[in-house]
PDB file of C-alpha atoms in Angstrom:
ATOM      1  CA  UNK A   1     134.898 142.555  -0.417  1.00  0.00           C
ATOM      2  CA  UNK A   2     131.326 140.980  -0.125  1.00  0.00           C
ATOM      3  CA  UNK A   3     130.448 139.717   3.124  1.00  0.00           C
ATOM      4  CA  UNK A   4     128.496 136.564   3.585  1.00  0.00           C
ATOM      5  CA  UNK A   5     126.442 135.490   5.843  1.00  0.00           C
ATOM      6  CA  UNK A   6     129.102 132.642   6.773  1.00  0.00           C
ATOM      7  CA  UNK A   7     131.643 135.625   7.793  1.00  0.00           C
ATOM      8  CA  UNK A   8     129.647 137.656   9.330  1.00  0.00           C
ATOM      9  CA  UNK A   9     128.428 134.763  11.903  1.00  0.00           C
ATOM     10  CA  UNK A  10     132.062 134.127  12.600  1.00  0.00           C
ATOM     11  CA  UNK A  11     131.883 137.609  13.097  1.00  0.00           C
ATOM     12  CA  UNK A  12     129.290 137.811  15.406  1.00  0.00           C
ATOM     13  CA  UNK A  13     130.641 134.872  17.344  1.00  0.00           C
ATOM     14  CA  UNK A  14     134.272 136.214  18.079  1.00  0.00           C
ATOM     15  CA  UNK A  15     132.680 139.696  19.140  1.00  0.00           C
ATOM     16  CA  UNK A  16     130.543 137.479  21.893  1.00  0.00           C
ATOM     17  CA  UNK A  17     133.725 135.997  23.169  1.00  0.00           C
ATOM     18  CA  UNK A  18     135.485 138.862  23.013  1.00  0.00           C
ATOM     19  CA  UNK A  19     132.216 140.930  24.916  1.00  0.00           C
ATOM     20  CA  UNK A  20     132.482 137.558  27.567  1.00  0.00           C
ATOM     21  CA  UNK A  21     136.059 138.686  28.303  1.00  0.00           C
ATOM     22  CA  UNK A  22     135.780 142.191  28.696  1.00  0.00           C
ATOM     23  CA  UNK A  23     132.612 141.681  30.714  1.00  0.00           C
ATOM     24  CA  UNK A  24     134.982 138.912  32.829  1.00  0.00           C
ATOM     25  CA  UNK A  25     137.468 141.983  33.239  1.00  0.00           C
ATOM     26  CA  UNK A  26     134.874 144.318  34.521  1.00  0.00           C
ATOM     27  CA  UNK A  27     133.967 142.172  37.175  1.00  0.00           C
ATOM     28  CA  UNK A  28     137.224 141.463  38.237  1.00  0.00           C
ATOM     29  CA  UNK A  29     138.206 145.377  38.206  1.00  0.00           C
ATOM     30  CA  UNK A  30     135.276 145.964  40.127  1.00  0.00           C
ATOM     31  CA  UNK A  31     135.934 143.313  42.882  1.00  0.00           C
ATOM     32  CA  UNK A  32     139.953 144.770  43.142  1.00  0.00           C
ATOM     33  CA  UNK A  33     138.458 148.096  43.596  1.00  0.00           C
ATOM     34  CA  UNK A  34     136.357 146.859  46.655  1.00  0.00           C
ATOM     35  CA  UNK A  35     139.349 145.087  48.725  1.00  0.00           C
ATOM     36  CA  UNK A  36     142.013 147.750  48.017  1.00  0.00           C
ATOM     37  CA  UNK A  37     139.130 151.141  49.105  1.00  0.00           C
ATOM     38  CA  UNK A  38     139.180 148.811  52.191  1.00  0.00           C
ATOM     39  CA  UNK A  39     142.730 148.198  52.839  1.00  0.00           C
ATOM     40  CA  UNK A  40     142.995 152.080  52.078  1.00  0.00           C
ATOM     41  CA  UNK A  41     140.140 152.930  54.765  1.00  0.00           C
ATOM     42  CA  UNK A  42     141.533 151.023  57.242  1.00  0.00           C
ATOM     43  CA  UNK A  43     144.784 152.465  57.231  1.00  0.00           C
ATOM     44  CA  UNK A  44     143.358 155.918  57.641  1.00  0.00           C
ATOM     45  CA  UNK A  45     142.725 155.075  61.002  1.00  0.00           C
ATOM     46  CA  UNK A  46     145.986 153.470  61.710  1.00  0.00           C
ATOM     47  CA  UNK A  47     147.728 156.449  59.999  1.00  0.00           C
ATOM     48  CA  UNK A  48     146.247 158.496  62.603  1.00  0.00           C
ATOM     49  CA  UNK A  49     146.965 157.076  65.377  1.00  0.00           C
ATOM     50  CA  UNK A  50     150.506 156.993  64.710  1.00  0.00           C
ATOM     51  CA  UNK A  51     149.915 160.697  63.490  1.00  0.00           C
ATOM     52  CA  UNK A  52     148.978 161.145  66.944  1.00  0.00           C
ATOM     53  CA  UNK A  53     151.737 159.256  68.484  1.00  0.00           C
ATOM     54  CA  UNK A  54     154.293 161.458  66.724  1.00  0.00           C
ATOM     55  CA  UNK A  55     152.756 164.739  67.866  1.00  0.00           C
ATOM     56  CA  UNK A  56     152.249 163.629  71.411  1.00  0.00           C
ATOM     57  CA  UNK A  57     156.079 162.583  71.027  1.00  0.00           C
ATOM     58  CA  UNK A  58     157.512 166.545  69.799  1.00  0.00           C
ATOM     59  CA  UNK A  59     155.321 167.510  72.340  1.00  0.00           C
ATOM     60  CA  UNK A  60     157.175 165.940  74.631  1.00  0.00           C
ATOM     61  CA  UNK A  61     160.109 166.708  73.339  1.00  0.00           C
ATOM     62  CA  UNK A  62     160.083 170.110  72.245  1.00  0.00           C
ATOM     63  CA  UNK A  63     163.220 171.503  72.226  1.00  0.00           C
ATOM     64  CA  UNK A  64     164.457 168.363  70.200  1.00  0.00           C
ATOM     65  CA  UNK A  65     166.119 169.951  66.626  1.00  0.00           C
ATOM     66  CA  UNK A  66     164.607 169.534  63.798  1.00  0.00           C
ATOM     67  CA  UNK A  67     167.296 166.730  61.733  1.00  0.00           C
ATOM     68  CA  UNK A  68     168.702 168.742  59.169  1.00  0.00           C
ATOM     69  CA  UNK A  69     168.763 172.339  61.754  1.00  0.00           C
ATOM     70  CA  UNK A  70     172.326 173.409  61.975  1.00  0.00           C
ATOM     71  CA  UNK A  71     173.478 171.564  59.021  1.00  0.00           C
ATOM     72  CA  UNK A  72     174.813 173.516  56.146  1.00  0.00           C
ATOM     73  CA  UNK A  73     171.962 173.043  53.612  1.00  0.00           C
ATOM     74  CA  UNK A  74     173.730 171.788  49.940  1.00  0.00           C
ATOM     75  CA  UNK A  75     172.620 173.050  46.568  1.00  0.00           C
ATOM     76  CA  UNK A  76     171.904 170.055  44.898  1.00  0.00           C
ATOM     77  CA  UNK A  77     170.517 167.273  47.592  1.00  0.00           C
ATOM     78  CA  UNK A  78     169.639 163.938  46.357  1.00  0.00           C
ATOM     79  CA  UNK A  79     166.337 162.994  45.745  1.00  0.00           C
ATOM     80  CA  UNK A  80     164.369 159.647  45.788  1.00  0.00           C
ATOM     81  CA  UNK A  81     160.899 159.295  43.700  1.00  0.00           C
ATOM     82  CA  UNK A  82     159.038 156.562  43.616  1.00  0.00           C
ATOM     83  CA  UNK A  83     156.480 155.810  40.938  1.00  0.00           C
ATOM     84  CA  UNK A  84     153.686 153.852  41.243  1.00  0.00           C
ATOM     85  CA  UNK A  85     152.552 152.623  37.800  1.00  0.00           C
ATOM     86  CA  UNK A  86     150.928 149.139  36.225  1.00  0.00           C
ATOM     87  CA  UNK A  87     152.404 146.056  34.921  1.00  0.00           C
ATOM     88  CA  UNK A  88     149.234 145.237  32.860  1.00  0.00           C
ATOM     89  CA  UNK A  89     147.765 146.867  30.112  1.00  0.00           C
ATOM     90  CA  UNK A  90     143.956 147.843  29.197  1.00  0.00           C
ATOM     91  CA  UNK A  91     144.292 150.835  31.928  1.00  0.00           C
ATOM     92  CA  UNK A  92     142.860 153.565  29.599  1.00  0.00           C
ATOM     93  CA  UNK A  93     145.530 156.799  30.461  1.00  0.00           C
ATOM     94  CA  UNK A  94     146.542 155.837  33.996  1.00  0.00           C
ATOM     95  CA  UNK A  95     150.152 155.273  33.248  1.00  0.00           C
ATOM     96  CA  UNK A  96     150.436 158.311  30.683  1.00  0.00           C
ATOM     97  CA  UNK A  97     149.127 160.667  33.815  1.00  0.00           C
ATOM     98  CA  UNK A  98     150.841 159.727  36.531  1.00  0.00           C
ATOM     99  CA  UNK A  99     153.943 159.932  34.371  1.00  0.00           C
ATOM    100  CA  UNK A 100     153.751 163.180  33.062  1.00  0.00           C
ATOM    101  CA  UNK A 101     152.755 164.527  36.393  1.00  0.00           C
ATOM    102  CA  UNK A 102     156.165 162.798  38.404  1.00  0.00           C
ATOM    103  CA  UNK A 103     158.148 164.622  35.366  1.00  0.00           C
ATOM    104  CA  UNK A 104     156.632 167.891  35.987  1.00  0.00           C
ATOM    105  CA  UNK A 105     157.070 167.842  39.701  1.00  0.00           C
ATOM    106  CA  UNK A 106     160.608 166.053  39.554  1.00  0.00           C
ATOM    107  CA  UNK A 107     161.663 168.822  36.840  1.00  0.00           C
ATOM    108  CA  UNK A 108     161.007 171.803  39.262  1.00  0.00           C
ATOM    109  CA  UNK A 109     162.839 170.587  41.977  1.00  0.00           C
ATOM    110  CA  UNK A 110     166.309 171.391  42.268  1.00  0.00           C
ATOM    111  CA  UNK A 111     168.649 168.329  42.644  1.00  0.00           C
ATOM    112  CA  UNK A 112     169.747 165.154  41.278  1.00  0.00           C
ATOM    113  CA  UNK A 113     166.718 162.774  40.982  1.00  0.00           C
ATOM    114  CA  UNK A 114     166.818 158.932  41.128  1.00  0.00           C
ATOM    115  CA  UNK A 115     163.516 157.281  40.565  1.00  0.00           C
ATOM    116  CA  UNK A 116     162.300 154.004  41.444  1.00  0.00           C
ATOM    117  CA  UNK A 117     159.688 152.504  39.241  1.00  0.00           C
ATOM    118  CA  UNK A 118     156.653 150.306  40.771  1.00  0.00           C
ATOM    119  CA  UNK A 119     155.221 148.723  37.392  1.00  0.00           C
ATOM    120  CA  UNK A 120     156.784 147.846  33.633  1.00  0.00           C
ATOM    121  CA  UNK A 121     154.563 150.051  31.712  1.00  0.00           C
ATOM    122  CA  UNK A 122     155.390 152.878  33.717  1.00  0.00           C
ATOM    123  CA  UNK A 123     158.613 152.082  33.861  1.00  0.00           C
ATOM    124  CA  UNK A 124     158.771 151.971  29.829  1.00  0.00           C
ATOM    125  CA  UNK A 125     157.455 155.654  30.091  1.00  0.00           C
ATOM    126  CA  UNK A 126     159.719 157.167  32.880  1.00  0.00           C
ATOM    127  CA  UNK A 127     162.911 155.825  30.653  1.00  0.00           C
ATOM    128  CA  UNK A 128     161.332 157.489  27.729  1.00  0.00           C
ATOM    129  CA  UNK A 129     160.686 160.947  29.310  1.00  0.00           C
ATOM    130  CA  UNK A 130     164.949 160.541  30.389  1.00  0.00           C
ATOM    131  CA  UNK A 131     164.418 159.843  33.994  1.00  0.00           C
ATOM    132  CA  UNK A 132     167.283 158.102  35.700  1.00  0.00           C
ATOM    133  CA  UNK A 133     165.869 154.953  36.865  1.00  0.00           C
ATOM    134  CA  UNK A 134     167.649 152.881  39.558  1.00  0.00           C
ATOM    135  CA  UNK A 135     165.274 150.319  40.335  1.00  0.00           C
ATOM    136  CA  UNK A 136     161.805 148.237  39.121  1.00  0.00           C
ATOM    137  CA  UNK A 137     159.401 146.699  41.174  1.00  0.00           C
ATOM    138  CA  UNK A 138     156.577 144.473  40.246  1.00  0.00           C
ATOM    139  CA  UNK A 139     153.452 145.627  41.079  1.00  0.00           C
ATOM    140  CA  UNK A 140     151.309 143.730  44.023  1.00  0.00           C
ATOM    141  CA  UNK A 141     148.412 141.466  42.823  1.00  0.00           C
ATOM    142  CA  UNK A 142     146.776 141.690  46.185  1.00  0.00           C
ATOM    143  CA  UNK A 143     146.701 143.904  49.576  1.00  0.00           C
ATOM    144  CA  UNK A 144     148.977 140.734  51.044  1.00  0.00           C
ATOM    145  CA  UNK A 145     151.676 141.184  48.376  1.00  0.00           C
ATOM    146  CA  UNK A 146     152.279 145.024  49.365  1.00  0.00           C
ATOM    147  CA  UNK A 147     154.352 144.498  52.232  1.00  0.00           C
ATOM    148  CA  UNK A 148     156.975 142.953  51.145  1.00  0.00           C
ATOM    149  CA  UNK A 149     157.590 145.584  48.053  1.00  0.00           C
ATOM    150  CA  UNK A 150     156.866 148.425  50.605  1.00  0.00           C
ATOM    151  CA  UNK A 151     159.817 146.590  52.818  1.00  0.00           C
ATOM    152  CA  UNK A 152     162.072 146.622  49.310  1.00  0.00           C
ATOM    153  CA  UNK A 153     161.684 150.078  48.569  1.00  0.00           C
ATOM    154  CA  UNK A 154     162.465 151.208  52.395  1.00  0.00           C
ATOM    155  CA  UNK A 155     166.140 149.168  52.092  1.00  0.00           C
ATOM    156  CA  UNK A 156     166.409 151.108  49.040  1.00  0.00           C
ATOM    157  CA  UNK A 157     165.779 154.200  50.746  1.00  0.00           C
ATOM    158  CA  UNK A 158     168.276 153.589  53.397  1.00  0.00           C
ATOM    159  CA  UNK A 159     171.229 153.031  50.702  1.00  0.00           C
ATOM    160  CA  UNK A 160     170.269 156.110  49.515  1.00  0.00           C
ATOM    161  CA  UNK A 161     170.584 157.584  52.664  1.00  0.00           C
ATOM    162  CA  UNK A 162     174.102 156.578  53.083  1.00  0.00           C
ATOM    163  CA  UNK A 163     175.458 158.544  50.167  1.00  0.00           C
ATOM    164  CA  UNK A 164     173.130 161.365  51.456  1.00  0.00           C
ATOM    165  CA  UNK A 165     171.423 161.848  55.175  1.00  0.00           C
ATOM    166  CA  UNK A 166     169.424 164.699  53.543  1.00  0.00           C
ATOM    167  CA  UNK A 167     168.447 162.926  50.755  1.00  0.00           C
ATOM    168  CA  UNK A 168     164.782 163.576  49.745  1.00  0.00           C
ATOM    169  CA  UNK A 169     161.692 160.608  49.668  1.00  0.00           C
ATOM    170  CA  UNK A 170     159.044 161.837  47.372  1.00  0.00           C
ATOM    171  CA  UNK A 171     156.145 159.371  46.196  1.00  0.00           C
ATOM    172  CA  UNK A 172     154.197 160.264  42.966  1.00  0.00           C
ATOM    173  CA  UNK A 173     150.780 158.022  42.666  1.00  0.00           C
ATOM    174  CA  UNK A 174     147.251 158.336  41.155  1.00  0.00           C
ATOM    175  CA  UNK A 175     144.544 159.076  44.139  1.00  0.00           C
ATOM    176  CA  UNK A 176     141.578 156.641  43.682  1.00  0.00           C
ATOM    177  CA  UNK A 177     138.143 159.380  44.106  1.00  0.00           C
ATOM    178  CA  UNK A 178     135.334 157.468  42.495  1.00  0.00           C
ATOM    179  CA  UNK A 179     134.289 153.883  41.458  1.00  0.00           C
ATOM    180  CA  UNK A 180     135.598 155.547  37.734  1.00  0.00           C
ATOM    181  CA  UNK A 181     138.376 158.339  38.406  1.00  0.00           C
ATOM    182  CA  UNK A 182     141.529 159.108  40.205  1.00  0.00           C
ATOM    183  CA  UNK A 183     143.787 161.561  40.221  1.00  0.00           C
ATOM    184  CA  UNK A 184     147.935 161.890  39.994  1.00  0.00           C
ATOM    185  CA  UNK A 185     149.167 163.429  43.459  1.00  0.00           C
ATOM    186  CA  UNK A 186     152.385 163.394  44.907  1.00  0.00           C
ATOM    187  CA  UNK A 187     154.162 163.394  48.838  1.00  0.00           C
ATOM    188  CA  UNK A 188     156.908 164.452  50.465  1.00  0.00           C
ATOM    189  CA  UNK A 189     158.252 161.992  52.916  1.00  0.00           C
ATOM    190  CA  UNK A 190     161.859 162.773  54.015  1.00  0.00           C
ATOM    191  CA  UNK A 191     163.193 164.666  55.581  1.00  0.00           C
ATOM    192  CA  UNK A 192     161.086 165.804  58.429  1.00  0.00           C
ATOM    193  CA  UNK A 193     160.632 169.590  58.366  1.00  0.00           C
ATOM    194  CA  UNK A 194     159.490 172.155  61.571  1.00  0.00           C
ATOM    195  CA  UNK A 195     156.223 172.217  59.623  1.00  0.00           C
ATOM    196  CA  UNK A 196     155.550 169.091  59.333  1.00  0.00           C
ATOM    197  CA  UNK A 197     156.167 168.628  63.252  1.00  0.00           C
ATOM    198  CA  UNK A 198     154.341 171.493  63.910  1.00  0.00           C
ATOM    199  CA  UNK A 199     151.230 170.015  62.238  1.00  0.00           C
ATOM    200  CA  UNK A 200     151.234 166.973  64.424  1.00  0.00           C
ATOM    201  CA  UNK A 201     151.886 168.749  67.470  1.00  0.00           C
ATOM    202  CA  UNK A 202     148.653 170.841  67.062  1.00  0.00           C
ATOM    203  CA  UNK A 203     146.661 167.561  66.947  1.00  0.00           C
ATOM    204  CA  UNK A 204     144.209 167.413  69.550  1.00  0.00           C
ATOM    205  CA  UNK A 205     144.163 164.219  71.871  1.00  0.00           C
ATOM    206  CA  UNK A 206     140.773 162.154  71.090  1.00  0.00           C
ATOM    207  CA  UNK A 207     139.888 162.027  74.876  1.00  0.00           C
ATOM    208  CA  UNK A 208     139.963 164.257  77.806  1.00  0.00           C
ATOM    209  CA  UNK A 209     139.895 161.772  80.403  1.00  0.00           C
ATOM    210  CA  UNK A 210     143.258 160.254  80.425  1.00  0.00           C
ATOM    211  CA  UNK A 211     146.245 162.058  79.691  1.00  0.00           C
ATOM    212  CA  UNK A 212     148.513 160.487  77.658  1.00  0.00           C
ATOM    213  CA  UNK A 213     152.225 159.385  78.270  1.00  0.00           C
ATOM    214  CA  UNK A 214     155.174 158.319  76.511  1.00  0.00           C
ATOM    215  CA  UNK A 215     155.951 154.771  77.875  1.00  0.00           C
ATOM    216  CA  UNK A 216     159.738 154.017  77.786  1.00  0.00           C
ATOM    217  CA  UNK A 217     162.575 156.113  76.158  1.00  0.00           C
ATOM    218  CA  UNK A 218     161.286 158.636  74.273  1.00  0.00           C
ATOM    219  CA  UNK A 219     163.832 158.452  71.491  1.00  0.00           C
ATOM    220  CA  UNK A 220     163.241 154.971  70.634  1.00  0.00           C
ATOM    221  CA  UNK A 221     159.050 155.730  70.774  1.00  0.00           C
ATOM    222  CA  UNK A 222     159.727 158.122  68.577  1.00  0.00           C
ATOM    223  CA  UNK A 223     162.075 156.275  65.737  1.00  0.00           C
ATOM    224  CA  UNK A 224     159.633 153.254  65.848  1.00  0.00           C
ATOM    225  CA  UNK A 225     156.771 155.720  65.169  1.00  0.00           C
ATOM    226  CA  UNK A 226     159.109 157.184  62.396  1.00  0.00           C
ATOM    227  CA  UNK A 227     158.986 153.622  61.034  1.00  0.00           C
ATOM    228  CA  UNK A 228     155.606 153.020  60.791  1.00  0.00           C
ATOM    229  CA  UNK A 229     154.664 156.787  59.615  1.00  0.00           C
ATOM    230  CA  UNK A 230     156.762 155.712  56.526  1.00  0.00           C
ATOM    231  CA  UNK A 231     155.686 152.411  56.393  1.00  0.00           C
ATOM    232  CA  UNK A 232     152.361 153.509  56.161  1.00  0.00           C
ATOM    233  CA  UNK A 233     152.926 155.855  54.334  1.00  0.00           C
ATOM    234  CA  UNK A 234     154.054 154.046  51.240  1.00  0.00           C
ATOM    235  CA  UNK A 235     151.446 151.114  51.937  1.00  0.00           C
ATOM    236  CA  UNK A 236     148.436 153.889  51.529  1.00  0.00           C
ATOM    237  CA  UNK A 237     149.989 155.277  48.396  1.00  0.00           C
ATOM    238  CA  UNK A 238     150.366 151.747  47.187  1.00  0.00           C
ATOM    239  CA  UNK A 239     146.996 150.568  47.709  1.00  0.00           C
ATOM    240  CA  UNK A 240     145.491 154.206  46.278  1.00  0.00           C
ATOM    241  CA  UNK A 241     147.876 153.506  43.130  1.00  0.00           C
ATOM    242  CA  UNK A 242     145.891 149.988  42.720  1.00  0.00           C
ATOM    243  CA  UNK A 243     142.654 151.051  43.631  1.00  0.00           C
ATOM    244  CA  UNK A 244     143.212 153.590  40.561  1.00  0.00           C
ATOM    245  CA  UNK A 245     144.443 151.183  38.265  1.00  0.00           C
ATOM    246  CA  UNK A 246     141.116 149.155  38.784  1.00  0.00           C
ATOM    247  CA  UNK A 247     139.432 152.251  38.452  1.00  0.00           C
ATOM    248  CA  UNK A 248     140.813 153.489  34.942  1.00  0.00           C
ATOM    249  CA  UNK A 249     140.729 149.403  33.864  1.00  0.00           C
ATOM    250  CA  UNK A 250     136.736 149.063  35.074  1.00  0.00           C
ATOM    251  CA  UNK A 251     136.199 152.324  32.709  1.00  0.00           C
ATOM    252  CA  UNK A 252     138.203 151.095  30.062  1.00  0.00           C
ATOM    253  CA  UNK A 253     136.251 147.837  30.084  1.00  0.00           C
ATOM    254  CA  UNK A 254     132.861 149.939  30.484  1.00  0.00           C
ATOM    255  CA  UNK A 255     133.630 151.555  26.843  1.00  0.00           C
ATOM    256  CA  UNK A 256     135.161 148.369  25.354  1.00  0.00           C
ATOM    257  CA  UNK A 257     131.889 146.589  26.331  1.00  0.00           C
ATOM    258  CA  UNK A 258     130.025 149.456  24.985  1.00  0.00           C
ATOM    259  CA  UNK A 259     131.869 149.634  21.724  1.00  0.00           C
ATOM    260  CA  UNK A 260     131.359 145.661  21.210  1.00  0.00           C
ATOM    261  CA  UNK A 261     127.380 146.506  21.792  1.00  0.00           C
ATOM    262  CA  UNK A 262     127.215 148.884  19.022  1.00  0.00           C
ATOM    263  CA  UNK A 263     129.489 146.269  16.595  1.00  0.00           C
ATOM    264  CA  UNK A 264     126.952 143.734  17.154  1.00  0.00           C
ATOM    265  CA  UNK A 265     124.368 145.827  16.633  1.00  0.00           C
ATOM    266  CA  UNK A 266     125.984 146.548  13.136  1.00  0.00           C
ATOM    267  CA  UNK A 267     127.502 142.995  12.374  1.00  0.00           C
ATOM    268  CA  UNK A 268     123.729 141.319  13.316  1.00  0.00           C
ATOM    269  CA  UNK A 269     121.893 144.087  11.072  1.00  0.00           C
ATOM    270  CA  UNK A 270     124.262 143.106   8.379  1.00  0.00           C
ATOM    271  CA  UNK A 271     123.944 139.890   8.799  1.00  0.00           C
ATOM    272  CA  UNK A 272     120.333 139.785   8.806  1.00  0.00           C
ATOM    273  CA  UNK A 273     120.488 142.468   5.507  1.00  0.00           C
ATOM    274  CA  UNK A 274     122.481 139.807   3.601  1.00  0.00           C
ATOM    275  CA  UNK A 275     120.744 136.789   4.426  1.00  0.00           C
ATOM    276  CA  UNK A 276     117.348 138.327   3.107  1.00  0.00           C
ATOM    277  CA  UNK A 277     119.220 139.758   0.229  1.00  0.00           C
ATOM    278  CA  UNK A 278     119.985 135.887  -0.517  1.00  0.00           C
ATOM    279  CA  UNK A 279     116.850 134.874   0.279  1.00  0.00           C
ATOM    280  CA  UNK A 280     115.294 137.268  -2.260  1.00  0.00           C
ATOM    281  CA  UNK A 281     117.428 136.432  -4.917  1.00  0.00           C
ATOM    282  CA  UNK A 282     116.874 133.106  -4.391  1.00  0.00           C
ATOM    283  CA  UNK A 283     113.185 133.492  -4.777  1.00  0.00           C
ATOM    284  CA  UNK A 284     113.741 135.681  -7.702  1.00  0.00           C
ATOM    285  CA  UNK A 285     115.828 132.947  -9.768  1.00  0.00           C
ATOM    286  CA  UNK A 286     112.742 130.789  -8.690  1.00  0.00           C
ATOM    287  CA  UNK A 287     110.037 132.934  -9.912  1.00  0.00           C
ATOM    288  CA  UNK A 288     112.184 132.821 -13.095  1.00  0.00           C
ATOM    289  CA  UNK A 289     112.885 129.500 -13.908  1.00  0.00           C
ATOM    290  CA  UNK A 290     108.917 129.280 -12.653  1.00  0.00           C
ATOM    291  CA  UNK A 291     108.087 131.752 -15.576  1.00  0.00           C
ATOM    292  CA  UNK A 292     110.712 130.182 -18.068  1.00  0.00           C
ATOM    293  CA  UNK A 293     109.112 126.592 -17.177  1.00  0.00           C
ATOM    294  CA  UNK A 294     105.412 128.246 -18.000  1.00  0.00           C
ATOM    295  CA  UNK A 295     106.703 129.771 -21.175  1.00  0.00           C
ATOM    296  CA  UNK A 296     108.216 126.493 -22.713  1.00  0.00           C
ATOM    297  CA  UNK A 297     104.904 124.595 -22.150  1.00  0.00           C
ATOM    298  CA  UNK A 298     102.951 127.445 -23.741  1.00  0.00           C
ATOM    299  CA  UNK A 299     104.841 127.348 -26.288  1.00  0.00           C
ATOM    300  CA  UNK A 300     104.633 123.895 -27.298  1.00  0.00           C
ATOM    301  CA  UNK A 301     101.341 124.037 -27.270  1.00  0.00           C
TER     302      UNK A 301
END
């Protein structure tokens, strides 16, 4: 099919919308990015400080058993996953990698496995793969909006506690590294093992002048710090899961605004090919009704 130079311009227009949007997109990936690498910085801090809480805590408390010690361990535990995905599209591979990466991991550990999704495309993909999903969660459109899913999935945790007080927590998220990539890592979160505790006993206090106590009982310090260990927990894997998502959609956008570059590039040279193609043959049918006019008058002559 011929193009003309009416097409093509309509052409040319829609691919300059469409090169508005995506540009639109990049800038708003890039601005996400920003406020959730904050929200994640700022909880590093936080994270340790409770981190140091807990160890000053076992320290304390030293002889205190470890909560499955003495227990009969079972064969096949439960386990808990929870996957932190995208609701939106236009996210290059993020989904597709974090998926196959909680299937791998899930598949090598022995037990029954319940999964809760955080995102519709994600989800789409875990039910796919044959995952046994029990639950789907919307994901957060701002840092604001993560509390109250990370307070959904914790009641969920707790039900599935009640069937099983050994039941596993296991999170499964893509790792924001730079402004462009990320990578799909996963954490244990329950139950608490002698290593973990171990770890956070070895933590050295941040000051030598003051030493610290434990204000109150003990127990209850210690279940409250519990709560906000998984709390935060799930809130840092949440905002590193979003973080990544902008990440993989700012890259996406990068070649999408690239590719609509090099179709302008084409549609304008072809544009520009045809109109001088008219041009010339309109100059041509001129020169020859020119050279027809010339003849007739010679020849009446």
């Amino acid at each position: 099919m011929t193009e003309t130079t009416q097409s093509l311009s309509t052409k040319i227009d829609r691919a300059k919308d469409l090169q508005s949007v995506v540009r639109t997109m990049k800038a708003l990936a890039a601005s996400n990015i920003g406020q959730y690498e904050k929200s994640v910085s700022a909880l590093s801090d936080y994270y340790h400080t409770v981190e140091l809480g807990l160890g000053l805590c076992f320290r304390k408390i030293a002889l205190m058993p470890a909560p499955t010690e003495g227990k009969e361990q079972k064969n096949a535990r439960l386990i808990g996953a929870v996957v932190f995905g995208s609701d939106q599209g236009l996210v290059g591979q993020f989904n597709d990698i974090i998926t196959d990466y909680a299937v791998r991991e899930l598949g090598a550990l022995p037990g029954k496995a319940q999964v809760w999704a955080v995102g519709e495309r994600v989800y789409s993909r875990l039910v796919d793969e044959g995952l046994p999903i029990i639950g789907l969660y919307n994901v957060p459109n701002s840092v604001k909006a993560i509390t109250p899913l990370i307070a959904q999935i914790l009641v969920e945790n707790e039900k599935l506690r009640s069937q099983d007080e050994d039941a596993e927590l296991y999170l499964y998220y893509n790792r924001h590294k730079t402004r462009v990539t990320y990578e799909p890592v996963s954490q244990r979160l329950l139950p608490f093992d002698e290593t973990w505790r171990d770890e956070l006993t070895k933590l050295s206090w941040p000051t030598k002048n003051l030493l610290p106590e434990v204000m109150g009982d003990i127990t209850e310090v210690l279940r409250a710090l519990i709560r906000e260990y998984l709390f935060v927990s799930l809130f840092r894997a949440c905002a590193e899961s979003l973080a990544s998502e902008n990440s993989s959609r700012l890259a996406a956008m990068q070649r999408a605004d690239k590719n609509i570059e090099e179709l302008l590039e084409n549609l304008k040279g072809e544009f520009y090919r045809v109109r001088q193609s008219g041009i010339d043959e309109e100059l041509f049918e001129l020169v020859s009704g020119f050279e027809a006019l010339s003849s007739s008058r010679n020849s009446r002559r």
